[in-house]
């Protein structure tokens, strides 16, 4: 056999090449696995992963199987933390509404709403404009129906909550909302089930009557009587969080939480959170939040080979979209001391990286975070924000005085629509986030004794979101920015912003005299706007300041 000799000179060249080839092969494998896992979680088979559905169970089983294959230990009895929540309500056949002797037709003329109590009310009626009720400009008479005239189509869930709360506080016998039935109810008038985000249920009947029917049926001279019987049964759904952990080798009684919600919106619909509620289609939720779910699986895979100093809990939360229910349940039933949790890292919508940019919020919630983040070597741009609260599960932990970091690549026009699909994911960007996060988690563990919670991370804010009468119709950047304005990530067709020809990338710096530095300033500025008002909005576009004028 011919003997092959390789000189030391050539070995010095070949060995690094062999290592680089192996390294690149490993990176390619990671990216392929990310893609494979995400395609499954966002596949038609899982039907949008709505809590309590077969698709939700398939997703949970898949995550549990991944945890088991990586030899994570269950934190609870097994990998599942089961819980129940109220997903909405089902309308019974025995609902009744009679206006001055005329009986209305269920689903066509009227419908009781998801938060209505069961009962029968026969009372006279006070009719008021809706806006005056929210500001309590009129005294509401007790033991009467409160009929609210709305200027638009069927109100959103937050508006309904607000009206019902005011009516209850003023001891109204019941509340009637008068508005045009929305397009979905016209398409499917026999829809029995109504989705709801939140478990609130009123103590009085809440009925929606179509405006055209109201105008025909009601007696023009007041007072007149309305009799209604409401029968609304809450829909209780069983679902779960999926939880596993790696025991720490040095300090097993100290924990890091690495989390992401895995649920999404199913087929959409009224009150599902879909931005296209009239479209009964699968909402795949590839970015929101199959991307975060796959990321924590990859981090679990990495750290399962590293023997970490601290214990790391990996958790896929259920029912985030309906109000952070899963993360609240986790802390309520926590099998470890709350003060043993040092840091929580949350990955929500990390699949649509643009221009190699990652948004990282919560940097102000611990004293050492800015230094640790700055020291990490990465070729991606990290845009930081101090705020610890926000529209995802990390807010639950921040409220429990636990330092948090929130990873996000920004909102896009496919957010909460059927268009959030796997082929639009930046898989190379996701791989870069896994690499960066693994380095950061390691740095946190190495310096955990020096990390302390900072309760002053939140900017001073007063949320009036539920009382807004005017919205611009934009998708704002809720996590990024340098406190120098609010970046527009998308413009909704037909809204005020579209009328003003606002564009993606515009920076809003002032609304009608109120300076706008971030999402909180933006929300506060909107509360002072009213319909018919002439306002000016200052933006920066491509470095040039522009002032736009419009009538609302």
PDB file of N, CA and C in Angstrom, residues 23 27 30 33 66 70 72 246 258 294-308 312 314 376 431 433-443 445-446:
ATOM      1  N   UNK A  23     -17.235  23.185  11.858  1.00  0.00           N
ATOM      2  CA  UNK A  23     -18.004  24.231  12.528  1.00  0.00           C
ATOM      3  C   UNK A  23     -19.158  24.702  11.652  1.00  0.00           C
ATOM      4  N   UNK A  27     -23.243  24.569  12.105  1.00  0.00           N
ATOM      5  CA  UNK A  27     -24.126  25.729  12.010  1.00  0.00           C
ATOM      6  C   UNK A  27     -25.235  25.483  10.997  1.00  0.00           C
ATOM      7  N   UNK A  30     -27.814  23.326  12.633  1.00  0.00           N
ATOM      8  CA  UNK A  30     -28.663  24.100  13.549  1.00  0.00           C
ATOM      9  C   UNK A  30     -29.746  24.832  12.778  1.00  0.00           C
ATOM     10  N   UNK A  33     -32.391  22.509  11.468  1.00  0.00           N
ATOM     11  CA  UNK A  33     -33.273  22.014  12.522  1.00  0.00           C
ATOM     12  C   UNK A  33     -34.260  23.092  12.953  1.00  0.00           C
ATOM     13  N   UNK A  66     -39.282  17.087  22.664  1.00  0.00           N
ATOM     14  CA  UNK A  66     -37.957  17.695  22.514  1.00  0.00           C
ATOM     15  C   UNK A  66     -37.254  17.793  23.866  1.00  0.00           C
ATOM     16  N   UNK A  70     -33.777  15.704  25.118  1.00  0.00           N
ATOM     17  CA  UNK A  70     -32.597  16.420  25.613  1.00  0.00           C
ATOM     18  C   UNK A  70     -32.317  16.105  27.082  1.00  0.00           C
ATOM     19  N   UNK A  72     -34.039  16.848  29.719  1.00  0.00           N
ATOM     20  CA  UNK A  72     -34.451  17.822  30.723  1.00  0.00           C
ATOM     21  C   UNK A  72     -35.315  17.113  31.756  1.00  0.00           C
ATOM     22  N   UNK A 246     -32.808  21.966  33.458  1.00  0.00           N
ATOM     23  CA  UNK A 246     -31.492  21.374  33.616  1.00  0.00           C
ATOM     24  C   UNK A 246     -30.976  21.730  34.995  1.00  0.00           C
ATOM     25  N   UNK A 258     -35.955  30.521  30.930  1.00  0.00           N
ATOM     26  CA  UNK A 258     -35.866  30.800  29.497  1.00  0.00           C
ATOM     27  C   UNK A 258     -37.215  30.415  28.889  1.00  0.00           C
ATOM     28  N   UNK A 294     -39.129  27.609  19.032  1.00  0.00           N
ATOM     29  CA  UNK A 294     -37.992  26.884  18.463  1.00  0.00           C
ATOM     30  C   UNK A 294     -36.679  27.388  19.058  1.00  0.00           C
ATOM     31  N   UNK A 295     -36.605  28.683  19.331  1.00  0.00           N
ATOM     32  CA  UNK A 295     -35.386  29.260  19.917  1.00  0.00           C
ATOM     33  C   UNK A 295     -35.087  28.661  21.282  1.00  0.00           C
ATOM     34  N   UNK A 296     -36.106  28.524  22.147  1.00  0.00           N
ATOM     35  CA  UNK A 296     -35.813  27.980  23.478  1.00  0.00           C
ATOM     36  C   UNK A 296     -35.474  26.490  23.402  1.00  0.00           C
ATOM     37  N   UNK A 297     -36.017  25.782  22.418  1.00  0.00           N
ATOM     38  CA  UNK A 297     -35.629  24.377  22.226  1.00  0.00           C
ATOM     39  C   UNK A 297     -34.153  24.299  21.842  1.00  0.00           C
ATOM     40  N   UNK A 298     -33.707  25.189  20.959  1.00  0.00           N
ATOM     41  CA  UNK A 298     -32.299  25.202  20.577  1.00  0.00           C
ATOM     42  C   UNK A 298     -31.399  25.578  21.752  1.00  0.00           C
ATOM     43  N   UNK A 299     -31.831  26.507  22.575  1.00  0.00           N
ATOM     44  CA  UNK A 299     -31.045  26.876  23.763  1.00  0.00           C
ATOM     45  C   UNK A 299     -30.990  25.714  24.754  1.00  0.00           C
ATOM     46  N   UNK A 300     -32.106  24.985  24.898  1.00  0.00           N
ATOM     47  CA  UNK A 300     -32.107  23.801  25.757  1.00  0.00           C
ATOM     48  C   UNK A 300     -31.127  22.761  25.222  1.00  0.00           C
ATOM     49  N   UNK A 301     -31.090  22.609  23.908  1.00  0.00           N
ATOM     50  CA  UNK A 301     -30.170  21.645  23.299  1.00  0.00           C
ATOM     51  C   UNK A 301     -28.721  22.037  23.574  1.00  0.00           C
ATOM     52  N   UNK A 302     -28.417  23.319  23.440  1.00  0.00           N
ATOM     53  CA  UNK A 302     -27.048  23.776  23.677  1.00  0.00           C
ATOM     54  C   UNK A 302     -26.631  23.557  25.125  1.00  0.00           C
ATOM     55  N   UNK A 303     -27.460  24.009  26.055  1.00  0.00           N
ATOM     56  CA  UNK A 303     -27.062  23.948  27.465  1.00  0.00           C
ATOM     57  C   UNK A 303     -27.136  22.534  28.036  1.00  0.00           C
ATOM     58  N   UNK A 304     -27.847  21.636  27.356  1.00  0.00           N
ATOM     59  CA  UNK A 304     -27.859  20.238  27.814  1.00  0.00           C
ATOM     60  C   UNK A 304     -26.492  19.588  27.637  1.00  0.00           C
ATOM     61  N   UNK A 305     -25.620  20.189  26.842  1.00  0.00           N
ATOM     62  CA  UNK A 305     -24.259  19.671  26.644  1.00  0.00           C
ATOM     63  C   UNK A 305     -23.221  20.429  27.466  1.00  0.00           C
ATOM     64  N   UNK A 306     -23.653  21.442  28.238  1.00  0.00           N
ATOM     65  CA  UNK A 306     -22.695  22.350  28.872  1.00  0.00           C
ATOM     66  C   UNK A 306     -22.557  22.197  30.388  1.00  0.00           C
ATOM     67  N   UNK A 307     -23.431  21.429  31.033  1.00  0.00           N
ATOM     68  CA  UNK A 307     -23.417  21.305  32.502  1.00  0.00           C
ATOM     69  C   UNK A 307     -23.410  22.694  33.167  1.00  0.00           C
ATOM     70  N   UNK A 308     -24.506  23.423  33.073  1.00  0.00           N
ATOM     71  CA  UNK A 308     -24.533  24.810  33.562  1.00  0.00           C
ATOM     72  C   UNK A 308     -24.360  24.898  35.079  1.00  0.00           C
ATOM     73  N   UNK A 312     -31.470  25.831  34.903  1.00  0.00           N
ATOM     74  CA  UNK A 312     -32.152  26.602  33.855  1.00  0.00           C
ATOM     75  C   UNK A 312     -33.492  25.941  33.571  1.00  0.00           C
ATOM     76  N   UNK A 314     -36.694  25.771  31.197  1.00  0.00           N
ATOM     77  CA  UNK A 314     -37.181  26.087  29.851  1.00  0.00           C
ATOM     78  C   UNK A 314     -38.688  25.880  29.844  1.00  0.00           C
ATOM     79  N   UNK A 376     -20.730  41.288  24.862  1.00  0.00           N
ATOM     80  CA  UNK A 376     -20.940  40.134  23.987  1.00  0.00           C
ATOM     81  C   UNK A 376     -20.444  40.424  22.570  1.00  0.00           C
ATOM     82  N   UNK A 431     -30.756  31.776  13.885  1.00  0.00           N
ATOM     83  CA  UNK A 431     -29.541  31.089  14.335  1.00  0.00           C
ATOM     84  C   UNK A 431     -28.631  32.072  15.071  1.00  0.00           C
ATOM     85  N   UNK A 433     -29.516  34.717  16.709  1.00  0.00           N
ATOM     86  CA  UNK A 433     -30.116  35.036  18.007  1.00  0.00           C
ATOM     87  C   UNK A 433     -29.847  33.922  19.008  1.00  0.00           C
ATOM     88  N   UNK A 434     -29.937  32.665  18.566  1.00  0.00           N
ATOM     89  CA  UNK A 434     -29.621  31.531  19.456  1.00  0.00           C
ATOM     90  C   UNK A 434     -28.183  31.637  19.939  1.00  0.00           C
ATOM     91  N   UNK A 435     -27.266  31.938  19.038  1.00  0.00           N
ATOM     92  CA  UNK A 435     -25.857  32.049  19.407  1.00  0.00           C
ATOM     93  C   UNK A 435     -25.644  33.193  20.397  1.00  0.00           C
ATOM     94  N   UNK A 436     -26.242  34.353  20.110  1.00  0.00           N
ATOM     95  CA  UNK A 436     -26.084  35.505  21.001  1.00  0.00           C
ATOM     96  C   UNK A 436     -26.700  35.219  22.370  1.00  0.00           C
ATOM     97  N   UNK A 437     -27.889  34.634  22.377  1.00  0.00           N
ATOM     98  CA  UNK A 437     -28.569  34.358  23.643  1.00  0.00           C
ATOM     99  C   UNK A 437     -27.794  33.351  24.491  1.00  0.00           C
ATOM    100  N   UNK A 438     -27.210  32.345  23.847  1.00  0.00           N
ATOM    101  CA  UNK A 438     -26.443  31.348  24.602  1.00  0.00           C
ATOM    102  C   UNK A 438     -25.239  31.999  25.277  1.00  0.00           C
ATOM    103  N   UNK A 439     -24.570  32.925  24.586  1.00  0.00           N
ATOM    104  CA  UNK A 439     -23.455  33.656  25.185  1.00  0.00           C
ATOM    105  C   UNK A 439     -23.923  34.512  26.352  1.00  0.00           C
ATOM    106  N   UNK A 440     -25.057  35.166  26.167  1.00  0.00           N
ATOM    107  CA  UNK A 440     -25.556  36.064  27.203  1.00  0.00           C
ATOM    108  C   UNK A 440     -25.993  35.290  28.445  1.00  0.00           C
ATOM    109  N   UNK A 441     -26.664  34.149  28.250  1.00  0.00           N
ATOM    110  CA  UNK A 441     -27.065  33.320  29.386  1.00  0.00           C
ATOM    111  C   UNK A 441     -25.829  32.847  30.149  1.00  0.00           C
ATOM    112  N   UNK A 442     -24.797  32.447  29.430  1.00  0.00           N
ATOM    113  CA  UNK A 442     -23.553  32.020  30.077  1.00  0.00           C
ATOM    114  C   UNK A 442     -22.951  33.150  30.894  1.00  0.00           C
ATOM    115  N   UNK A 443     -22.942  34.357  30.336  1.00  0.00           N
ATOM    116  CA  UNK A 443     -22.398  35.516  31.054  1.00  0.00           C
ATOM    117  C   UNK A 443     -23.219  35.831  32.301  1.00  0.00           C
ATOM    118  N   UNK A 445     -24.907  33.656  34.112  1.00  0.00           N
ATOM    119  CA  UNK A 445     -24.582  32.648  35.118  1.00  0.00           C
ATOM    120  C   UNK A 445     -23.235  32.927  35.766  1.00  0.00           C
ATOM    121  N   UNK A 446     -22.258  33.351  34.984  1.00  0.00           N
ATOM    122  CA  UNK A 446     -20.924  33.624  35.518  1.00  0.00           C
ATOM    123  C   UNK A 446     -20.923  34.813  36.461  1.00  0.00           C
TER     124      UNK A 446
END
